[in-house]
XYZ file of C-alpha atoms in Angstrom:
297
model
C 18.867 -9.821 9.248
C 16.980 -12.213 11.539
C 13.606 -13.363 10.201
C 10.631 -11.276 11.401
C 8.139 -12.760 13.835
C 4.668 -12.369 12.439
C 2.897 -13.784 15.489
C 2.977 -10.835 17.923
C 0.307 -8.527 16.497
C -2.881 -7.600 18.370
C -5.192 -6.145 15.687
C -4.234 -8.191 12.630
C -3.605 -11.831 11.698
C -0.578 -12.579 9.495
C 0.330 -15.632 7.474
C 3.257 -16.154 5.148
C 2.769 -18.759 2.407
C 5.011 -19.314 -0.608
C 6.212 -15.745 -0.878
C 2.745 -14.209 -0.180
C 2.194 -12.431 3.094
C -1.527 -12.258 3.917
C -2.469 -9.616 6.469
C -6.107 -9.816 7.816
C -7.638 -6.991 9.838
C -8.946 -8.659 13.010
C -11.393 -6.213 14.508
C -14.681 -7.596 13.206
C -16.597 -6.984 16.427
C -15.606 -3.270 16.130
C -16.509 -3.128 12.428
C -12.709 -3.084 11.739
C -12.451 0.530 12.854
C -9.069 2.141 12.659
C -7.315 2.759 16.011
C -3.715 3.625 16.968
C -2.951 -0.060 17.736
C -4.091 -1.152 14.262
C -2.047 1.568 12.659
C 1.030 0.476 14.626
C 0.495 -3.180 13.613
C 0.158 -2.243 9.948
C 3.184 -0.023 9.944
C 5.277 -2.768 11.570
C 4.059 -5.591 9.344
C 4.713 -3.651 6.139
C 8.164 -2.560 7.355
C 8.878 -6.223 8.162
C 7.639 -7.328 4.664
C 9.794 -4.711 2.990
C 12.894 -6.195 4.569
C 11.912 -9.855 4.603
C 13.587 -11.566 1.617
C 11.013 -14.385 1.674
C 8.146 -11.980 0.921
C 7.351 -11.218 -2.691
C 3.720 -9.948 -2.388
C 1.606 -8.559 0.463
C -2.187 -8.734 0.604
C -4.341 -6.741 3.038
C -7.903 -7.966 3.591
C -10.573 -8.530 6.188
C -12.510 -11.627 7.194
C -15.307 -11.953 4.585
C -17.868 -12.295 7.394
C -16.844 -8.943 8.966
C -19.421 -6.116 8.704
C -16.832 -3.958 6.930
C -13.352 -4.007 5.417
C -12.666 -0.871 7.494
C -15.455 1.412 8.663
C -13.075 4.346 9.249
C -11.411 5.858 12.312
C -12.800 5.119 15.706
C -14.145 8.514 16.802
C -16.404 7.204 19.565
C -14.354 9.296 21.979
C -14.361 12.402 19.776
C -11.627 13.845 17.542
C -9.186 14.336 20.429
C -8.475 10.600 20.369
C -6.601 11.192 17.081
C -3.911 13.329 18.695
C -0.971 12.397 20.864
C 0.089 14.246 24.015
C 2.867 16.003 22.100
C 0.282 17.522 19.794
C -1.270 19.375 22.731
C 2.080 20.436 24.143
C 3.771 21.467 20.856
C 0.849 22.655 18.813
C -0.440 21.961 15.326
C 3.012 21.551 13.784
C 3.685 18.491 15.943
C 0.780 16.346 14.689
C 1.545 13.521 12.227
C -1.572 11.884 10.855
C -1.696 8.221 11.811
C -3.360 7.166 8.598
C -0.698 9.113 6.656
C 2.070 7.228 8.467
C 0.469 3.917 7.403
C 0.044 5.166 3.848
C 3.659 6.085 3.518
C 4.908 2.762 4.757
C 2.669 0.875 2.392
C 3.434 3.159 -0.531
C 7.175 2.892 0.093
C 7.173 -0.927 0.480
C 9.374 -2.417 -2.241
C 7.182 -5.557 -2.621
C 4.014 -5.786 -4.649
C 1.040 -4.734 -2.442
C -2.557 -5.738 -3.001
C -5.716 -4.586 -1.193
C -8.500 -7.161 -1.265
C -11.466 -4.946 -0.308
C -14.122 -7.481 0.633
C -16.451 -5.130 2.545
C -17.579 -1.568 3.008
C -14.933 1.079 3.583
C -15.081 4.635 4.892
C -12.521 7.392 5.487
C -9.161 5.863 6.359
C -10.497 2.532 5.127
C -10.251 4.020 1.665
C -7.431 6.513 1.985
C -4.778 4.589 3.902
C -5.997 0.995 3.368
C -6.522 1.216 -0.446
C -4.940 4.206 -2.201
C -1.215 3.465 -1.407
C -1.489 -0.103 -2.697
C -0.188 -1.213 -6.098
C -3.317 -3.177 -6.975
C -6.907 -3.243 -5.627
C -9.581 -5.929 -5.820
C -13.035 -4.996 -4.570
C -16.526 -6.411 -4.020
C -19.027 -4.655 -6.291
C -21.389 -4.150 -3.379
C -18.813 -2.566 -1.055
C -19.869 1.012 -0.316
C -16.916 3.406 -0.419
C -17.191 6.693 1.483
C -14.925 9.712 1.822
C -17.002 11.863 4.167
C -14.408 14.268 5.455
C -16.168 17.543 4.485
C -19.396 16.188 6.072
C -17.498 15.662 9.345
C -15.821 19.076 9.407
C -12.326 17.710 8.884
C -9.782 17.446 6.035
C -8.885 14.391 3.924
C -6.011 12.464 5.414
C -3.545 9.665 4.740
C -1.949 11.359 1.761
C -5.226 11.072 -0.133
C -4.999 14.501 -1.757
C -1.691 13.426 -3.222
C -2.560 9.899 -4.249
C -6.195 10.157 -5.365
C -5.753 12.706 -8.206
C -2.766 10.681 -9.498
C -4.757 7.491 -9.495
C -8.072 8.604 -11.010
C -7.541 12.181 -12.188
C -8.111 15.535 -10.592
C -11.722 15.928 -11.703
C -12.825 12.596 -10.182
C -10.889 13.307 -7.029
C -12.705 16.690 -6.753
C -16.062 14.922 -7.121
C -15.257 12.347 -4.419
C -13.632 14.591 -1.825
C -15.769 17.709 -2.356
C -19.109 15.893 -2.198
C -18.209 13.539 0.652
C -20.645 11.056 -0.770
C -20.861 7.281 -0.742
C -20.292 5.386 -3.991
C -20.149 1.834 -5.227
C -16.967 0.632 -6.984
C -18.769 0.530 -10.315
C -19.365 4.246 -10.221
C -17.672 6.141 -13.036
C -15.897 8.082 -10.354
C -14.320 5.028 -8.750
C -14.132 2.161 -11.229
C -10.694 3.102 -12.649
C -9.219 2.697 -9.131
C -9.654 -1.048 -9.154
C -7.765 -3.888 -10.827
C -10.954 -6.012 -10.676
C -14.449 -5.559 -9.354
C -16.024 -8.894 -8.217
C -19.775 -9.649 -7.949
C -19.560 -11.269 -4.501
C -17.427 -10.504 -1.507
C -16.349 -14.150 -1.217
C -14.596 -13.922 -4.625
C -12.395 -10.980 -3.703
C -9.647 -12.579 -1.595
C -9.252 -15.785 -3.721
C -8.881 -13.704 -6.882
C -6.299 -11.448 -5.146
C -4.426 -14.485 -3.772
C -4.331 -16.210 -7.153
C -2.676 -13.149 -8.729
C -0.338 -12.763 -5.733
C 0.835 -16.353 -6.005
C 1.429 -15.912 -9.787
C 3.452 -12.746 -9.198
C 5.429 -14.317 -6.337
C 6.838 -16.737 -8.877
C 6.997 -14.730 -12.092
C 7.989 -11.250 -10.946
C 11.661 -10.438 -10.287
C 12.057 -8.766 -6.865
C 14.621 -6.305 -8.214
C 12.562 -5.535 -11.281
C 9.540 -4.863 -9.042
C 11.598 -2.562 -6.846
C 12.883 -0.519 -9.781
C 9.522 -0.413 -11.568
C 7.814 0.937 -8.483
C 10.610 3.481 -8.102
C 10.262 4.672 -11.662
C 6.411 4.962 -11.334
C 6.618 6.853 -8.052
C 9.748 8.896 -8.613
C 9.929 9.451 -12.342
C 11.273 12.510 -14.060
C 9.630 15.898 -14.550
C 9.639 15.440 -18.270
C 9.763 12.537 -20.766
C 13.448 13.351 -21.266
C 14.222 12.996 -17.561
C 12.210 9.844 -17.456
C 14.143 8.540 -20.435
C 17.412 9.070 -18.544
C 16.045 7.208 -15.513
C 14.651 4.389 -17.656
C 17.908 4.045 -19.478
C 20.018 3.677 -16.392
C 17.564 1.249 -14.786
C 17.550 -0.968 -17.864
C 21.303 -0.928 -18.038
C 21.698 -1.946 -14.349
C 18.948 -4.609 -14.426
C 20.180 -6.195 -17.655
C 23.437 -7.027 -15.965
C 21.654 -8.710 -13.020
C 21.184 -12.449 -12.433
C 17.432 -12.006 -12.554
C 17.584 -10.726 -16.128
C 19.710 -13.666 -17.224
C 17.261 -16.035 -15.492
C 14.245 -14.245 -16.982
C 15.567 -14.715 -20.492
C 16.699 -18.282 -19.926
C 13.374 -19.386 -18.402
C 11.471 -17.741 -21.309
C 13.388 -19.755 -23.928
C 13.157 -22.945 -21.832
C 9.444 -22.395 -21.281
C 9.538 -22.868 -17.498
C 8.774 -20.681 -14.432
C 11.759 -18.490 -13.523
C 13.853 -19.119 -10.431
C 14.583 -15.529 -9.403
C 16.844 -14.747 -6.482
C 14.860 -13.927 -3.389
C 17.357 -11.301 -2.310
C 17.571 -8.240 -4.636
C 21.218 -7.471 -5.315
C 22.318 -4.043 -4.146
C 23.722 -1.257 -6.305
C 25.001 2.271 -5.664
C 22.209 4.088 -7.594
C 18.908 2.895 -6.029
C 17.156 4.885 -4.547
C 17.989 7.813 -6.833
C 15.507 10.256 -5.201
C 15.860 12.309 -2.008
C 13.728 11.096 0.918
C 11.984 13.643 3.081
C 12.344 13.238 6.868
C 8.820 13.815 8.348
C 9.737 13.425 12.008
C 8.903 16.346 14.287
C 11.666 17.586 16.515
C 10.922 19.733 19.494
C 12.685 23.079 19.595
C 15.481 23.209 22.163
C 16.538 26.649 23.367
């Protein structure tokens, strides 16, 4: 495929450096509120990253001088701004939550994804812009709010699926059914984060350092399979054993596995192939088509 052009985005800034794609939300004057254009940019950039063989890790962050990492959806025009024209014409079954579409693209990205949360976050700034990521770094002073029940709406962006799986059902209940605001060090939230940093200026450098390490030391194909096993494992330990076993057998025969062993014994950084080799098994799960199709009589 031709190489993606990362220069044409309106609401984000994007930079690719040594296998790490840095995506910065660029709406500081609007408190980095979430609008349709931002959602479209994020979907596109993560779809590009998924296919771009140069990209090993993706980081999402905001300028550390911005008033918020993401202060939630822009509802200055009311809730009707969240719905497309087809929603009105076709009814409630036609609506597809914009935050959820972003969440699914990030969650399904086959690269390592990192959220560097260097500011306050509310609503979709937590649900879509943190929960679907593989790893999360956060400033200890960043207020995190999930106020859906206090606004008369439902949690979005796949949060009722992701949050209980990440921190447990009881903590998810506490967060979503109180609609409160909590700091990352709260017992309800602290397990969500890879690292909690004392200052906001430390968040992105820490995330970038780990991203650069993983861009060198993590096999792209191993990352892809590991994420698949975590997200689409078996219904029992026996089913997971069957999936693990086949994955190990396939990966052990790959050039990356040979290079991983060789570099270990030679005590040097590995030189993994940037292009994951294809096989007939991955993905082993059935994908659900979420597109809405109008009824034709």
